[in-house]
Amino acid sequence: MHIYVFHILQGIVCLYALACGGRPERVTAIMLFLASIATWLLPFDPSTSFQSVESFELMIDLALMGGLITVALLANRFWLLWLAALHVLAIGIHGVRGFDAALMPWMYAAAGG
């Protein structure tokens, strides 16, 4: 249920940023929306997903991180630095899974999504 709430809230925030935000807000909204769609389109099999590092999800997160850092460095907005810093947590979750193979798959799934 929480994933549906997340997608609804993210959609509302992205639409607001596209309608009322400046260029950095619009670019960030588009990047977040595309990363969310790309993650949603990834295949999911409950018997095999989250058993190891989800490499495609990691690639999406790394691409989003690169985009967030680029926008943060080019824009005159402080909140973009915070957003990029918070996204490091998403990438760190993949690192924890790669480091500790004993991590329960449901913990990895819950922390990442």
mmCIF file of C-alpha atoms in Angstrom:
data_model
loop_
_atom_site.group_PDB
_atom_site.id
_atom_site.type_symbol
_atom_site.label_atom_id
_atom_site.label_comp_id
_atom_site.label_asym_id
_atom_site.label_seq_id
_atom_site.Cartn_x
_atom_site.Cartn_y
_atom_site.Cartn_z
ATOM 1 C CA MET A 1 0.000 0.000 0.000
ATOM 2 C CA HIS A 2 2.831 2.414 0.824
ATOM 3 C CA ILE A 3 4.199 2.209 -2.725
ATOM 4 C CA TYR A 4 0.887 3.463 -4.122
ATOM 5 C CA VAL A 5 0.912 6.399 -1.705
ATOM 6 C CA PHE A 6 4.500 7.153 -2.737
ATOM 7 C CA HIS A 7 3.635 7.145 -6.451
ATOM 8 C CA ILE A 8 0.583 9.349 -5.931
ATOM 9 C CA LEU A 9 2.513 11.874 -3.838
ATOM 10 C CA GLN A 10 5.473 11.846 -6.194
ATOM 11 C CA GLY A 11 3.144 12.402 -9.148
ATOM 12 C CA ILE A 12 1.492 15.359 -7.422
ATOM 13 C CA VAL A 13 4.827 16.912 -6.454
ATOM 14 C CA CYS A 14 6.283 16.396 -9.942
ATOM 15 C CA LEU A 15 3.214 17.938 -11.580
ATOM 16 C CA TYR A 16 3.428 20.914 -9.222
ATOM 17 C CA ALA A 17 7.148 21.335 -9.969
ATOM 18 C CA LEU A 18 6.468 21.165 -13.707
ATOM 19 C CA ALA A 19 3.658 23.721 -13.467
ATOM 20 C CA CYS A 20 5.089 26.184 -10.973
ATOM 21 C CA GLY A 21 8.812 25.523 -10.647
ATOM 22 C CA GLY A 22 11.799 27.028 -12.321
ATOM 23 C CA ARG A 23 14.082 25.183 -14.695
ATOM 24 C CA PRO A 24 15.937 23.212 -11.954
ATOM 25 C CA GLU A 25 12.634 22.071 -10.448
ATOM 26 C CA ARG A 26 11.255 20.996 -13.820
ATOM 27 C CA VAL A 27 14.426 19.101 -14.769
ATOM 28 C CA THR A 28 14.513 17.384 -11.375
ATOM 29 C CA ALA A 29 10.827 16.471 -11.600
ATOM 30 C CA ILE A 30 11.374 14.899 -15.006
ATOM 31 C CA MET A 31 14.410 12.948 -13.774
ATOM 32 C CA LEU A 32 12.557 11.655 -10.703
ATOM 33 C CA PHE A 33 9.533 10.707 -12.788
ATOM 34 C CA LEU A 34 11.632 8.874 -15.392
ATOM 35 C CA ALA A 35 13.628 7.024 -12.723
ATOM 36 C CA SER A 36 10.411 5.992 -11.027
ATOM 37 C CA ILE A 37 8.916 4.719 -14.292
ATOM 38 C CA ALA A 38 12.144 2.905 -15.210
ATOM 39 C CA THR A 39 12.220 1.190 -11.813
ATOM 40 C CA TRP A 40 8.555 0.272 -12.100
ATOM 41 C CA LEU A 41 9.181 -1.321 -15.513
ATOM 42 C CA LEU A 42 11.886 -3.640 -14.184
ATOM 43 C CA PRO A 43 10.865 -7.290 -14.040
ATOM 44 C CA PHE A 44 9.819 -8.504 -10.616
ATOM 45 C CA ASP A 45 9.761 -12.140 -9.551
ATOM 46 C CA PRO A 46 9.136 -12.628 -5.818
ATOM 47 C CA SER A 47 11.142 -15.854 -5.798
ATOM 48 C CA THR A 48 14.329 -14.302 -7.208
ATOM 49 C CA SER A 49 14.110 -10.538 -6.685
ATOM 50 C CA PHE A 50 16.231 -8.964 -3.931
ATOM 51 C CA GLN A 51 18.301 -12.155 -3.482
ATOM 52 C CA SER A 52 21.379 -10.215 -4.591
ATOM 53 C CA VAL A 53 22.129 -6.652 -5.658
ATOM 54 C CA GLU A 54 19.516 -5.503 -8.163
ATOM 55 C CA SER A 55 21.951 -4.323 -10.838
ATOM 56 C CA PHE A 56 19.427 -2.600 -13.118
ATOM 57 C CA GLU A 57 17.905 -0.768 -10.173
ATOM 58 C CA LEU A 58 21.407 0.248 -9.098
ATOM 59 C CA MET A 59 22.121 1.591 -12.596
ATOM 60 C CA ILE A 60 18.921 3.648 -12.506
ATOM 61 C CA ASP A 61 19.855 5.007 -9.076
ATOM 62 C CA LEU A 62 23.390 5.869 -10.233
ATOM 63 C CA ALA A 63 22.080 7.639 -13.346
ATOM 64 C CA LEU A 64 19.621 9.594 -11.204
ATOM 65 C CA MET A 65 22.430 10.456 -8.795
ATOM 66 C CA GLY A 66 24.551 11.794 -11.647
ATOM 67 C CA GLY A 67 21.641 13.897 -12.874
ATOM 68 C CA LEU A 68 20.852 15.229 -9.407
ATOM 69 C CA ILE A 69 24.475 16.202 -8.792
ATOM 70 C CA THR A 70 24.677 17.893 -12.196
ATOM 71 C CA VAL A 71 21.520 19.926 -11.609
ATOM 72 C CA ALA A 72 22.629 20.759 -8.060
ATOM 73 C CA LEU A 73 25.995 22.068 -9.282
ATOM 74 C CA LEU A 74 24.461 24.145 -12.080
ATOM 75 C CA ALA A 75 21.462 25.558 -10.213
ATOM 76 C CA ASN A 76 21.314 28.235 -7.587
ATOM 77 C CA ARG A 77 19.107 26.111 -5.307
ATOM 78 C CA PHE A 78 20.257 24.737 -1.972
ATOM 79 C CA TRP A 79 17.571 22.035 -1.680
ATOM 80 C CA LEU A 80 19.033 20.139 -4.645
ATOM 81 C CA LEU A 81 22.168 19.413 -2.626
ATOM 82 C CA TRP A 82 19.990 17.901 0.097
ATOM 83 C CA LEU A 83 18.089 15.816 -2.433
ATOM 84 C CA ALA A 84 21.320 14.489 -3.940
ATOM 85 C CA ALA A 85 22.658 13.732 -0.452
ATOM 86 C CA LEU A 86 19.501 11.846 0.475
ATOM 87 C CA HIS A 87 19.720 9.836 -2.725
ATOM 88 C CA VAL A 88 23.103 8.564 -1.555
ATOM 89 C CA LEU A 89 21.067 6.505 0.941
ATOM 90 C CA ALA A 90 19.366 4.674 -1.916
ATOM 91 C CA ILE A 91 22.728 3.834 -3.407
ATOM 92 C CA GLY A 92 24.074 2.869 0.006
ATOM 93 C CA ILE A 93 21.314 0.295 0.391
ATOM 94 C CA HIS A 94 22.653 -1.507 -2.679
ATOM 95 C CA GLY A 95 26.123 -1.381 -1.158
ATOM 96 C CA VAL A 96 24.914 -2.926 2.090
ATOM 97 C CA ARG A 97 23.282 -5.764 0.149
ATOM 98 C CA GLY A 98 26.462 -6.330 -1.835
ATOM 99 C CA PHE A 99 28.576 -6.289 1.309
ATOM 100 C CA ASP A 100 26.358 -8.544 3.426
ATOM 101 C CA ALA A 101 24.961 -11.517 1.516
ATOM 102 C CA ALA A 102 23.202 -12.665 4.699
ATOM 103 C CA LEU A 103 20.923 -9.616 4.624
ATOM 104 C CA MET A 104 17.374 -10.877 4.403
ATOM 105 C CA PRO A 105 15.825 -10.179 0.974
ATOM 106 C CA TRP A 106 12.751 -8.558 2.535
ATOM 107 C CA MET A 107 15.012 -6.099 4.378
ATOM 108 C CA TYR A 108 16.698 -5.116 1.119
ATOM 109 C CA ALA A 109 13.316 -4.761 -0.592
ATOM 110 C CA ALA A 110 11.833 -2.719 2.260
ATOM 111 C CA ALA A 111 14.834 -0.404 2.512
ATOM 112 C CA GLY A 112 14.956 0.205 -1.224
ATOM 113 C CA GLY A 113 11.311 0.638 -1.919
#
